Amino acid sequence: MHDRRVVVLLVFFVTLGQCVLRKDRAYWEELGTNELDIALRTKYNLGVAKNVILFIGDGMGPNTITAARIHKGGESYKLSYETFPHVGLLKTYSADKMVPDSASTATALMGGIKANDKTLGVDASVPHRDCNASLRPEAKVESLAAHALRAGRSTGFVTTMRVTHATPAPMYAYSPERNWECDAATPAPCKDIARQLVEDWPGRDFNVILGGGRQSLIPNATSLENDPTSAWACSRQDGRNLIEQWQTDKGVRNLSYCFVENTNELKNAPANTDYLFGVFSNAHLPYEFQRHAESPSIVDMTEAAIKVLQRNEKGYFLMVEGGNIDMAHHRGRARTAIDETLAMEEAVRLAYNMTDPEDTLIVVTSDHMHSMTINGHPERGDNIFGTVGPSRYDGLNYTTIAYGTGGPGSRQFEAQMVNGTNEVVRRDPSQDDTTSFMYEQIAAITLEENKHGGGDVAVYASGPYAHLFHNIHEQHYTYYAISYAARLGRYADRPTENNAFSIQANIILSSVSMLLVALTVL
């Protein structure tokens, strides 16, 4: 467990130094000695993680975090989870792809195996879109959420995406196609993801479900000014109203439940609520900068979720997804992606303050990265969304942030008369507001939209057994580390280690066992 006072002190010094852009020797020595002091004070927490909160910043690669840090407080600033005592890297490739999608990576994070691209909740024996293969019981993967329920703990998720989308779905569904979110898109005999959430275990027993996706849950969803329907989302056609089914199920079982549709209802849910279902939009929730009063923020939803889950004395598992980070990156809008990253960072800060690091493991990571880069040699303190240059090749400035791939809006070239000849040249970014939420940074290759990146992503951890994140790990290792820390699944009966002596004892016993095996072989 880390010392909160030391962390706060460091953040104070870092922030103070950044505000005045100090460069003197004493400043750097102060930063270095304070970081060393924190490292020397760090101790392993060997308690049981009664509670687990897994934050997934969809598409939040290392460069995204760096840009968010610079935008919020400057180069020396630290985001809330960057003060966590333990950090590692996750290799994000899927079973069949070097660069993965969100369904396969979420399955890895919460299911403990690497799956094929665009499949969820099933192992790699299931090819993409093979319905019959996905129905085999042995192909299905039980998630951390399911293990938590089996252990008598509460569970749930928060997302800024549809509740049937690729990241939350592997918690409760088994599908060879991530887009089979409602009946209109799903072939028989497979069952759509929305029905699996409401009708099947473990989804029907989730204590918290908060996000968007009304279109997949009810027939004839209505498009409103602040809540349009989306051609990207699946529209239910079988007449089932799964929201009403969820309410009926909870009523028949005499459970304390509440369904909410806006911010006010969410914040005023009864204190005795054990099952909270909130659907706040037809498709995904709006970006933070476009959010209206009736649409809750990721912070609002995280707070409401923890309040419900904390009612269970045995503990809980909660997944929180900042999905609009990915949505913004797909459109090449770096300012919006960074804004969404900082919104999730505030949710992490709130969760940390609402819980006790002695018994709550908080893990912050991403499912995959995007191809966003931070370029050139801007001055310290410059706007991360500004320009730098000029290029000696064409004499024009360029944006500090760029992408490897981008949609049509990122093709910033135009025909101009150059030396009497009509040539295609790069557009001068000084003609545009590069700090706008809607500005699309230039990309090397123009596609229909920005594609994912295949690099490693960071993982930050605080709480019991947070030190298990310490290296370059396979992404599905996250499932095993959390399971061990929280005594879930295969580790439900593991002995509790209360001090460093028990670790040394285990090492000695393991060494003795290996020696005996070696002697036996000889």
Short mmCIF file of C-alpha atoms in Angstrom, two decimals:
data_model
loop_
_atom_site.label_atom_id
_atom_site.label_comp_id
_atom_site.label_asym_id
_atom_site.label_seq_id
_atom_site.Cartn_x
_atom_site.Cartn_y
_atom_site.Cartn_z
CA MET A 1 0.00 0.00 0.00
CA HIS A 2 1.30 3.44 -0.80
CA ASP A 3 1.24 6.46 1.48
CA ARG A 4 -1.42 8.88 0.21
CA ARG A 5 0.27 11.82 1.91
CA VAL A 6 3.53 11.24 0.07
CA VAL A 7 1.67 10.94 -3.25
CA VAL A 8 -0.23 14.17 -2.62
CA LEU A 9 3.02 15.89 -1.68
CA LEU A 10 4.69 14.76 -4.88
CA VAL A 11 1.77 15.91 -7.01
CA PHE A 12 1.91 19.28 -5.25
CA PHE A 13 5.60 19.71 -5.99
CA VAL A 14 5.21 18.51 -9.57
CA THR A 15 2.27 20.79 -10.25
CA LEU A 16 3.96 23.76 -8.61
CA GLY A 17 7.09 23.21 -10.64
CA GLN A 18 5.15 22.91 -13.88
CA CYS A 19 3.20 26.13 -13.32
CA VAL A 20 6.38 28.18 -13.29
CA LEU A 21 8.26 25.90 -15.74
CA ARG A 22 11.20 25.52 -13.37
CA LYS A 23 14.41 24.21 -14.91
CA ASP A 24 16.87 24.85 -12.08
CA ARG A 25 18.96 22.08 -10.61
CA ALA A 26 17.15 22.16 -7.25
CA TYR A 27 13.84 21.45 -8.99
CA TRP A 28 15.10 18.29 -10.70
CA GLU A 29 16.75 17.13 -7.49
CA GLU A 30 13.50 17.69 -5.64
CA LEU A 31 11.56 15.63 -8.18
CA GLY A 32 14.09 12.82 -8.08
CA THR A 33 14.39 12.58 -4.31
CA ASN A 34 10.63 12.70 -3.83
CA GLU A 35 10.11 9.87 -6.30
CA LEU A 36 12.83 7.86 -4.59
CA ASP A 37 11.20 8.49 -1.21
CA ILE A 38 7.92 7.08 -2.52
CA ALA A 39 9.70 4.04 -3.95
CA LEU A 40 11.43 3.35 -0.64
CA ARG A 41 8.16 3.64 1.27
CA THR A 42 6.27 1.27 -1.04
CA LYS A 43 5.28 -1.99 0.63
CA TYR A 44 3.49 -5.04 -0.69
CA ASN A 45 -0.14 -5.32 0.37
CA LEU A 46 -0.70 -9.06 0.95
CA GLY A 47 -4.32 -8.80 2.01
CA VAL A 48 -7.29 -10.17 0.11
CA ALA A 49 -8.84 -7.85 -2.47
CA LYS A 50 -12.40 -7.89 -1.22
CA ASN A 51 -13.26 -5.34 -3.89
CA VAL A 52 -11.88 -5.01 -7.42
CA ILE A 53 -12.40 -2.08 -9.79
CA LEU A 54 -11.04 -2.55 -13.30
CA PHE A 55 -10.87 0.62 -15.41
CA ILE A 56 -10.50 0.11 -19.16
CA GLY A 57 -9.72 3.17 -21.24
CA ASP A 58 -10.71 1.93 -24.67
CA GLY A 59 -7.96 2.89 -27.13
CA MET A 60 -5.98 4.63 -24.37
CA GLY A 61 -2.41 3.92 -25.40
CA PRO A 62 0.71 5.34 -23.71
CA ASN A 63 0.84 8.39 -26.02
CA THR A 64 -2.78 9.18 -25.18
CA ILE A 65 -1.93 9.15 -21.47
CA THR A 66 1.15 11.31 -22.07
CA ALA A 67 -0.86 13.86 -24.05
CA ALA A 68 -3.59 13.89 -21.38
CA ARG A 69 -1.01 14.50 -18.68
CA ILE A 70 0.59 17.38 -20.62
CA HIS A 71 -2.79 18.92 -21.43
CA LYS A 72 -4.00 18.81 -17.84
CA GLY A 73 -0.92 19.90 -15.93
CA GLY A 74 2.18 19.95 -18.07
CA GLU A 75 5.05 17.59 -18.79
CA SER A 76 5.89 16.94 -15.12
CA TYR A 77 2.31 16.45 -13.97
CA LYS A 78 0.96 13.07 -12.88
CA LEU A 79 -2.55 11.79 -13.49
CA SER A 80 -4.31 10.18 -10.54
CA TYR A 81 -3.43 6.62 -11.48
CA GLU A 82 0.13 7.56 -12.41
CA THR A 83 0.73 7.84 -8.66
CA PHE A 84 -0.23 4.19 -8.16
CA PRO A 85 2.73 2.22 -6.78
CA HIS A 86 2.81 -0.58 -9.35
CA VAL A 87 3.00 -0.38 -13.12
CA GLY A 88 3.46 -2.85 -15.97
CA LEU A 89 2.90 -3.28 -19.69
CA LEU A 90 0.43 -5.56 -21.47
CA LYS A 91 0.95 -7.20 -24.87
CA THR A 92 -2.36 -6.73 -26.68
CA TYR A 93 -2.25 -9.05 -29.71
CA SER A 94 -5.21 -11.41 -30.06
CA ALA A 95 -5.19 -15.12 -30.91
CA ASP A 96 -5.21 -14.41 -34.65
CA LYS A 97 -4.33 -10.73 -35.10
CA MET A 98 -1.20 -8.69 -34.45
CA VAL A 99 -3.40 -5.61 -33.96
CA PRO A 100 -6.53 -6.52 -31.98
CA ASP A 101 -10.12 -5.34 -31.57
CA SER A 102 -11.94 -4.55 -28.32
CA ALA A 103 -13.98 -7.77 -28.10
CA SER A 104 -10.99 -10.09 -28.14
CA THR A 105 -8.94 -7.90 -25.80
CA ALA A 106 -11.77 -7.51 -23.28
CA THR A 107 -12.15 -11.29 -23.34
CA ALA A 108 -8.44 -11.53 -22.53
CA LEU A 109 -8.62 -9.02 -19.68
CA MET A 110 -11.68 -10.53 -18.02
CA GLY A 111 -11.72 -14.10 -19.30
CA GLY A 112 -8.10 -15.17 -19.08
CA ILE A 113 -7.62 -16.38 -22.65
CA LYS A 114 -6.75 -14.81 -25.99
CA ALA A 115 -9.64 -15.04 -28.43
CA ASN A 116 -10.03 -14.50 -32.17
CA ASP A 117 -10.65 -11.04 -33.53
CA LYS A 118 -14.26 -9.78 -33.09
CA THR A 119 -15.30 -12.76 -30.93
CA LEU A 120 -16.17 -12.41 -27.25
CA GLY A 121 -16.56 -14.71 -24.26
CA VAL A 122 -15.34 -17.73 -26.23
CA ASP A 123 -11.92 -19.27 -26.77
CA ALA A 124 -9.87 -19.38 -29.96
CA SER A 125 -11.50 -22.64 -31.09
CA VAL A 126 -14.41 -20.44 -32.24
CA PRO A 127 -13.82 -18.79 -35.62
CA HIS A 128 -15.31 -15.36 -36.30
CA ARG A 129 -19.05 -15.57 -37.03
CA ASP A 130 -19.23 -19.37 -36.48
CA CYS A 131 -22.49 -19.58 -34.54
CA ASN A 132 -22.49 -23.36 -34.00
CA ALA A 133 -18.92 -23.39 -32.70
CA SER A 134 -19.77 -20.72 -30.15
CA LEU A 135 -22.60 -22.83 -28.69
CA ARG A 136 -20.27 -25.59 -27.52
CA PRO A 137 -20.10 -25.40 -23.68
CA GLU A 138 -16.38 -26.15 -23.66
CA ALA A 139 -15.69 -23.08 -25.84
CA LYS A 140 -17.28 -20.64 -23.40
CA VAL A 141 -15.11 -18.61 -21.02
CA GLU A 142 -16.28 -17.65 -17.53
CA SER A 143 -15.44 -14.05 -16.67
CA LEU A 144 -14.19 -12.36 -13.51
CA ALA A 145 -17.73 -11.06 -13.04
CA ALA A 146 -19.11 -14.60 -13.04
CA HIS A 147 -16.45 -15.71 -10.55
CA ALA A 148 -17.36 -12.78 -8.28
CA LEU A 149 -21.03 -13.79 -8.29
CA ARG A 150 -20.12 -17.39 -7.47
CA ALA A 151 -18.16 -16.09 -4.51
CA GLY A 152 -21.21 -14.22 -3.21
CA ARG A 153 -19.94 -10.80 -4.20
CA SER A 154 -21.79 -8.16 -6.14
CA THR A 155 -20.77 -7.25 -9.66
CA GLY A 156 -21.52 -4.84 -12.46
CA PHE A 157 -20.19 -2.46 -15.06
CA VAL A 158 -20.22 1.15 -16.17
CA THR A 159 -19.63 2.15 -19.78
CA THR A 160 -20.00 5.22 -21.97
CA MET A 161 -20.80 2.81 -24.80
CA ARG A 162 -23.81 0.61 -25.44
CA VAL A 163 -24.22 -1.91 -22.62
CA THR A 164 -24.04 -4.61 -25.31
CA HIS A 165 -20.83 -3.28 -26.85
CA ALA A 166 -17.53 -5.10 -27.27
CA THR A 167 -15.87 -4.27 -23.93
CA PRO A 168 -18.66 -5.03 -21.42
CA ALA A 169 -20.15 -7.94 -23.39
CA PRO A 170 -17.45 -10.55 -22.53
CA MET A 171 -18.44 -10.15 -18.88
CA TYR A 172 -21.72 -11.96 -19.54
CA ALA A 173 -22.10 -13.07 -23.17
CA TYR A 174 -20.69 -15.67 -25.54
CA SER A 175 -20.68 -14.67 -29.19
CA PRO A 176 -18.61 -15.31 -32.32
CA GLU A 177 -19.53 -11.84 -33.60
CA ARG A 178 -19.33 -8.69 -31.50
CA ASN A 179 -21.97 -6.99 -33.64
CA TRP A 180 -24.71 -9.51 -32.82
CA GLU A 181 -26.04 -7.10 -30.22
CA CYS A 182 -29.76 -7.57 -30.99
CA ASP A 183 -32.02 -10.02 -32.80
CA ALA A 184 -31.98 -8.14 -36.12
CA ALA A 185 -28.30 -8.95 -36.60
CA THR A 186 -28.13 -12.40 -35.02
CA PRO A 187 -28.69 -15.67 -36.93
CA ALA A 188 -30.38 -18.68 -35.32
CA PRO A 189 -29.65 -20.65 -33.25
CA CYS A 190 -27.39 -18.06 -31.62
CA LYS A 191 -28.83 -15.69 -29.02
CA ASP A 192 -28.19 -11.97 -29.31
CA ILE A 193 -25.98 -10.23 -26.77
CA ALA A 194 -28.78 -8.06 -25.35
CA ARG A 195 -30.91 -11.09 -24.50
CA GLN A 196 -27.92 -12.81 -22.91
CA LEU A 197 -27.46 -9.77 -20.67
CA VAL A 198 -31.04 -9.73 -19.42
CA GLU A 199 -32.15 -13.36 -19.63
CA ASP A 200 -29.07 -15.49 -18.91
CA TRP A 201 -26.68 -15.96 -16.04
CA PRO A 202 -24.46 -14.18 -15.13
CA GLY A 203 -25.83 -10.99 -16.74
CA ARG A 204 -29.29 -11.23 -15.21
CA ASP A 205 -27.70 -11.22 -11.73
CA PHE A 206 -25.46 -8.21 -12.26
CA ASN A 207 -26.10 -5.62 -9.57
CA VAL A 208 -25.12 -2.66 -11.74
CA ILE A 209 -25.58 -2.09 -15.49
CA LEU A 210 -25.02 1.52 -16.59
CA GLY A 211 -24.49 2.83 -20.12
CA GLY A 212 -26.23 3.35 -23.44
CA GLY A 213 -27.78 1.06 -26.05
CA ARG A 214 -31.55 1.42 -25.73
CA GLN A 215 -31.95 0.48 -29.42
CA SER A 216 -30.83 -3.08 -28.77
CA LEU A 217 -33.03 -3.48 -25.70
CA ILE A 218 -36.49 -2.28 -26.79
CA PRO A 219 -38.49 -2.30 -30.03
CA ASN A 220 -39.08 0.93 -31.96
CA ALA A 221 -36.63 3.15 -30.12
CA THR A 222 -37.48 6.81 -30.74
CA SER A 223 -34.94 9.27 -32.12
CA LEU A 224 -34.86 12.54 -30.15
CA GLU A 225 -32.93 15.78 -30.57
CA ASN A 226 -30.56 15.02 -27.69
CA ASP A 227 -30.73 11.27 -28.19
CA PRO A 228 -30.78 10.18 -31.85
CA THR A 229 -30.91 6.59 -32.97
CA SER A 230 -27.82 5.35 -34.75
CA ALA A 231 -27.28 3.39 -37.93
CA TRP A 232 -24.22 1.90 -36.24
CA ALA A 233 -26.36 0.35 -33.50
CA CYS A 234 -28.56 -2.72 -33.85
CA SER A 235 -32.32 -1.98 -33.71
CA ARG A 236 -34.50 -4.57 -32.00
CA GLN A 237 -37.23 -6.09 -34.22
CA ASP A 238 -38.62 -9.10 -32.31
CA GLY A 239 -40.95 -7.03 -30.13
CA ARG A 240 -39.16 -7.92 -26.88
CA ASN A 241 -38.79 -5.15 -24.34
CA LEU A 242 -35.77 -6.34 -22.41
CA ILE A 243 -35.88 -3.43 -20.00
CA GLU A 244 -39.37 -4.46 -18.91
CA GLN A 245 -38.22 -8.09 -18.75
CA TRP A 246 -35.38 -7.06 -16.41
CA GLN A 247 -37.79 -5.19 -14.14
CA THR A 248 -40.29 -8.07 -14.10
CA ASP A 249 -37.56 -10.56 -13.21
CA LYS A 250 -36.37 -8.48 -10.27
CA GLY A 251 -39.93 -7.95 -9.06
CA VAL A 252 -40.79 -11.66 -9.24
CA ARG A 253 -37.68 -12.46 -7.23
CA ASN A 254 -38.60 -9.78 -4.67
CA LEU A 255 -35.31 -7.92 -5.16
CA SER A 256 -34.63 -4.26 -4.44
CA TYR A 257 -34.16 -2.76 -7.90
CA CYS A 258 -34.25 0.54 -9.75
CA PHE A 259 -34.27 1.44 -13.44
CA VAL A 260 -33.09 4.96 -14.36
CA GLU A 261 -32.92 6.94 -17.61
CA ASN A 262 -31.25 10.26 -16.79
CA THR A 263 -28.79 11.95 -14.46
CA ASN A 264 -31.38 13.09 -11.94
CA GLU A 265 -32.89 9.62 -11.60
CA LEU A 266 -29.43 8.10 -11.26
CA LYS A 267 -28.39 10.46 -8.47
CA ASN A 268 -31.68 9.95 -6.65
CA ALA A 269 -31.88 6.16 -6.82
CA PRO A 270 -33.09 4.77 -3.48
CA ALA A 271 -30.30 4.08 -0.99
CA ASN A 272 -31.50 0.49 -0.53
CA THR A 273 -31.11 -0.39 -4.24
CA ASP A 274 -29.34 -3.70 -4.79
CA TYR A 275 -29.91 -3.89 -8.56
CA LEU A 276 -29.43 -0.75 -10.64
CA PHE A 277 -30.06 -0.66 -14.40
CA GLY A 278 -29.47 2.62 -16.21
CA VAL A 279 -29.82 3.19 -19.95
CA PHE A 280 -29.18 6.80 -20.92
CA SER A 281 -29.12 6.85 -24.72
CA ASN A 282 -30.23 4.97 -27.80
CA ALA A 283 -26.64 4.26 -28.80
CA HIS A 284 -23.39 5.43 -27.17
CA LEU A 285 -23.39 8.21 -24.60
CA PRO A 286 -22.33 11.62 -25.95
CA TYR A 287 -18.80 12.91 -25.70
CA GLU A 288 -18.07 14.76 -22.48
CA PHE A 289 -17.84 18.14 -24.22
CA GLN A 290 -21.25 17.55 -25.83
CA ARG A 291 -22.91 16.05 -22.76
CA HIS A 292 -26.26 17.55 -21.73
CA ALA A 293 -27.79 17.68 -18.26
CA GLU A 294 -29.84 14.49 -18.69
CA SER A 295 -26.80 12.44 -19.68
CA PRO A 296 -24.66 11.34 -16.71
CA SER A 297 -20.88 11.53 -16.82
CA ILE A 298 -18.60 8.57 -16.30
CA VAL A 299 -17.90 10.03 -12.85
CA ASP A 300 -21.63 10.14 -12.03
CA MET A 301 -22.08 6.52 -13.10
CA THR A 302 -18.99 5.29 -11.26
CA GLU A 303 -20.12 6.94 -8.03
CA ALA A 304 -23.61 5.45 -8.31
CA ALA A 305 -22.18 2.00 -9.08
CA ILE A 306 -19.85 1.96 -6.08
CA LYS A 307 -22.65 3.07 -3.75
CA VAL A 308 -24.77 0.10 -4.81
CA LEU A 309 -21.95 -2.44 -4.80
CA GLN A 310 -20.64 -1.35 -1.39
CA ARG A 311 -23.85 -2.61 0.18
CA ASN A 312 -22.50 -6.16 -0.11
CA GLU A 313 -20.23 -6.87 2.86
CA LYS A 314 -18.55 -9.71 0.94
CA GLY A 315 -17.25 -7.28 -1.66
CA TYR A 316 -17.65 -6.69 -5.39
CA PHE A 317 -16.17 -6.61 -8.89
CA LEU A 318 -16.75 -3.52 -11.03
CA MET A 319 -15.59 -2.79 -14.58
CA VAL A 320 -15.61 0.83 -15.77
CA GLU A 321 -15.05 1.59 -19.45
CA GLY A 322 -14.14 4.96 -20.90
CA GLY A 323 -15.24 3.98 -24.40
CA ASN A 324 -15.45 7.39 -26.01
CA ILE A 325 -11.65 7.63 -25.95
CA ASP A 326 -11.68 5.04 -28.71
CA MET A 327 -14.60 6.60 -30.56
CA ALA A 328 -12.76 9.93 -30.76
CA HIS A 329 -9.51 8.33 -31.88
CA HIS A 330 -11.34 6.43 -34.64
CA ARG A 331 -12.39 9.82 -35.99
CA GLY A 332 -8.93 11.32 -35.60
CA ARG A 333 -10.10 13.91 -33.06
CA ALA A 334 -7.23 14.00 -30.60
CA ARG A 335 -8.61 16.83 -28.45
CA THR A 336 -11.82 14.89 -27.86
CA ALA A 337 -9.94 11.66 -27.12
CA ILE A 338 -7.77 13.44 -24.55
CA ASP A 339 -10.82 15.07 -22.98
CA GLU A 340 -12.44 11.64 -22.62
CA THR A 341 -9.23 10.28 -21.12
CA LEU A 342 -9.30 13.00 -18.47
CA ALA A 343 -12.97 12.29 -17.75
CA MET A 344 -12.09 8.67 -16.97
CA GLU A 345 -9.14 9.85 -14.91
CA GLU A 346 -11.56 11.78 -12.70
CA ALA A 347 -13.60 8.60 -12.30
CA VAL A 348 -10.45 6.78 -11.15
CA ARG A 349 -9.74 9.58 -8.67
CA LEU A 350 -13.29 9.35 -7.30
CA ALA A 351 -13.14 5.55 -7.00
CA TYR A 352 -9.84 5.73 -5.14
CA ASN A 353 -11.25 8.27 -2.71
CA MET A 354 -14.44 6.24 -2.14
CA THR A 355 -12.57 3.05 -1.30
CA ASP A 356 -9.85 1.78 1.01
CA PRO A 357 -6.57 0.65 -0.62
CA GLU A 358 -6.22 -1.90 2.17
CA ASP A 359 -9.02 -4.05 0.72
CA THR A 360 -9.71 -2.64 -2.75
CA LEU A 361 -7.63 -3.45 -5.80
CA ILE A 362 -7.91 -0.79 -8.51
CA VAL A 363 -6.43 -1.61 -11.90
CA VAL A 364 -6.29 0.96 -14.72
CA THR A 365 -5.38 -0.16 -18.22
CA SER A 366 -6.48 -0.21 -21.86
CA ASP A 367 -7.64 -2.86 -24.29
CA HIS A 368 -5.49 -1.56 -27.15
CA MET A 369 -3.81 1.60 -28.35
CA HIS A 370 -4.28 3.87 -31.37
CA SER A 371 -1.71 5.15 -33.82
CA MET A 372 -1.54 8.65 -32.30
CA THR A 373 1.94 10.16 -32.14
CA ILE A 374 3.51 13.18 -30.43
CA ASN A 375 5.86 14.80 -32.95
CA GLY A 376 8.57 17.33 -33.51
CA HIS A 377 10.32 19.35 -30.81
CA PRO A 378 7.71 21.67 -29.24
CA GLU A 379 8.81 23.87 -26.38
CA ARG A 380 8.05 22.72 -22.88
CA GLY A 381 4.72 24.25 -21.90
CA ASP A 382 3.39 24.51 -25.46
CA ASN A 383 -0.20 23.52 -26.21
CA ILE A 384 -0.20 19.79 -26.98
CA PHE A 385 -2.83 20.49 -29.66
CA GLY A 386 -0.79 23.25 -31.25
CA THR A 387 1.72 23.24 -34.10
CA VAL A 388 5.48 22.98 -34.38
CA GLY A 389 7.92 23.51 -37.21
CA PRO A 390 8.25 24.61 -39.90
CA SER A 391 9.18 21.57 -41.94
CA ARG A 392 12.32 22.12 -44.02
CA TYR A 393 10.66 20.04 -46.73
CA ASP A 394 7.64 22.22 -47.52
CA GLY A 395 8.11 25.24 -45.23
CA LEU A 396 4.87 24.60 -43.31
CA ASN A 397 4.24 23.97 -39.63
CA TYR A 398 2.67 20.68 -38.56
CA THR A 399 0.57 19.59 -35.60
CA THR A 400 2.33 18.18 -32.56
CA ILE A 401 -0.18 15.30 -32.64
CA ALA A 402 -0.66 13.15 -35.74
CA TYR A 403 -1.92 9.66 -36.59
CA GLY A 404 -0.58 6.72 -38.56
CA THR A 405 -3.98 6.10 -40.15
CA GLY A 406 -7.01 8.36 -40.41
CA GLY A 407 -10.40 8.93 -41.95
CA PRO A 408 -11.18 11.25 -44.86
CA GLY A 409 -11.00 14.33 -42.62
CA SER A 410 -7.35 13.62 -41.85
CA ARG A 411 -6.29 13.96 -45.51
CA GLN A 412 -5.10 17.54 -45.18
CA PHE A 413 -3.90 18.13 -48.72
CA GLU A 414 -5.27 20.57 -51.26
CA ALA A 415 -4.62 21.68 -54.85
CA GLN A 416 -2.71 24.94 -55.11
CA MET A 417 -0.80 26.86 -57.77
CA VAL A 418 2.90 26.40 -57.04
CA ASN A 419 5.34 28.14 -59.39
CA GLY A 420 2.62 28.30 -62.01
CA THR A 421 1.81 24.61 -61.69
CA ASN A 422 -1.29 23.08 -60.08
CA GLU A 423 0.11 20.79 -57.39
CA VAL A 424 -1.29 18.90 -54.41
CA VAL A 425 0.33 20.31 -51.27
CA ARG A 426 -0.11 19.89 -47.54
CA ARG A 427 -2.61 22.26 -45.94
CA ASP A 428 -1.10 24.78 -43.56
CA PRO A 429 -2.54 23.88 -40.11
CA SER A 430 -2.33 27.54 -39.06
CA GLN A 431 -5.42 28.06 -41.22
CA ASP A 432 -7.44 25.88 -38.84
CA ASP A 433 -8.23 25.78 -35.14
CA THR A 434 -6.13 22.76 -34.24
CA THR A 435 -7.31 22.98 -30.61
CA SER A 436 -10.94 22.32 -31.58
CA PHE A 437 -12.68 19.19 -30.28
CA MET A 438 -13.70 18.45 -33.87
CA TYR A 439 -10.32 19.01 -35.52
CA GLU A 440 -8.96 15.88 -37.21
CA GLN A 441 -5.18 15.67 -37.12
CA ILE A 442 -3.30 14.69 -40.24
CA ALA A 443 -2.67 10.97 -40.84
CA ALA A 444 -0.08 9.18 -42.94
CA ILE A 445 -2.59 6.85 -44.58
CA THR A 446 -6.22 7.73 -45.35
CA LEU A 447 -8.78 5.00 -44.67
CA GLU A 448 -12.50 4.94 -43.90
CA GLU A 449 -11.54 5.64 -40.24
CA ASN A 450 -8.54 5.52 -37.93
CA LYS A 451 -7.43 1.98 -37.15
CA HIS A 452 -6.19 0.55 -33.87
CA GLY A 453 -2.52 0.39 -32.97
CA GLY A 454 -0.73 -2.82 -32.00
CA GLY A 455 1.67 -1.54 -29.32
CA ASP A 456 1.77 -2.46 -25.66
CA VAL A 457 -0.48 -0.62 -23.20
CA ALA A 458 0.27 0.38 -19.63
CA VAL A 459 -1.36 -1.11 -16.55
CA TYR A 460 -1.42 0.73 -13.22
CA ALA A 461 -2.43 -0.93 -9.93
CA SER A 462 -3.12 -0.02 -6.32
CA GLY A 463 -4.30 -2.20 -3.44
CA PRO A 464 -3.93 -5.86 -2.45
CA TYR A 465 -1.46 -7.71 -4.67
CA ALA A 466 -1.07 -4.71 -6.95
CA HIS A 467 2.61 -5.70 -7.10
CA LEU A 468 1.64 -8.60 -9.36
CA PHE A 469 1.67 -6.01 -12.14
CA HIS A 470 5.40 -5.48 -12.38
CA ASN A 471 6.65 -6.55 -15.77
CA ILE A 472 5.79 -6.90 -19.45
CA HIS A 473 2.79 -9.23 -19.29
CA GLU A 474 0.48 -10.99 -21.69
CA GLN A 475 -2.82 -9.13 -21.64
CA HIS A 476 -4.78 -12.13 -20.35
CA TYR A 477 -2.44 -12.26 -17.33
CA THR A 478 -4.61 -9.49 -15.87
CA TYR A 479 -7.37 -12.04 -15.27
CA TYR A 480 -5.02 -14.30 -13.30
CA ALA A 481 -3.51 -11.50 -11.24
CA ILE A 482 -6.95 -10.18 -10.27
CA SER A 483 -8.27 -13.68 -9.57
CA TYR A 484 -5.33 -14.38 -7.27
CA ALA A 485 -5.59 -11.06 -5.46
CA ALA A 486 -9.35 -11.41 -4.91
CA ARG A 487 -9.37 -15.19 -4.32
CA LEU A 488 -11.70 -15.84 -7.22
CA GLY A 489 -12.14 -18.81 -9.56
CA ARG A 490 -9.23 -21.24 -9.45
CA TYR A 491 -7.67 -19.23 -6.62
CA ALA A 492 -10.77 -19.14 -4.40
CA ASP A 493 -9.19 -21.47 -1.85
CA ARG A 494 -5.65 -20.16 -1.91
CA PRO A 495 -4.14 -19.55 1.54
CA THR A 496 -4.00 -15.98 2.77
CA GLU A 497 -0.49 -14.53 3.04
CA ASN A 498 -0.21 -12.00 5.82
CA ASN A 499 3.46 -11.09 5.75
CA ALA A 500 6.70 -11.27 3.87
CA PHE A 501 7.71 -14.39 5.80
CA SER A 502 5.01 -16.43 4.10
CA ILE A 503 6.38 -15.40 0.69
CA GLN A 504 9.89 -16.46 1.69
CA ALA A 505 8.49 -19.72 3.03
CA ASN A 506 6.75 -20.41 -0.25
CA ILE A 507 9.94 -19.70 -2.17
CA ILE A 508 11.91 -22.09 0.08
CA LEU A 509 9.27 -24.82 -0.23
CA SER A 510 9.17 -24.38 -3.98
CA SER A 511 12.97 -24.65 -4.19
CA VAL A 512 12.96 -27.79 -2.02
CA SER A 513 10.28 -29.35 -4.22
CA MET A 514 12.29 -28.61 -7.36
CA LEU A 515 15.39 -30.13 -5.75
CA LEU A 516 13.49 -33.29 -4.81
CA VAL A 517 12.17 -33.61 -8.35
CA ALA A 518 15.67 -33.21 -9.74
CA LEU A 519 17.04 -35.86 -7.35
CA THR A 520 14.23 -38.23 -8.33
CA VAL A 521 15.04 -37.82 -12.01
CA LEU A 522 18.72 -38.47 -11.32
#
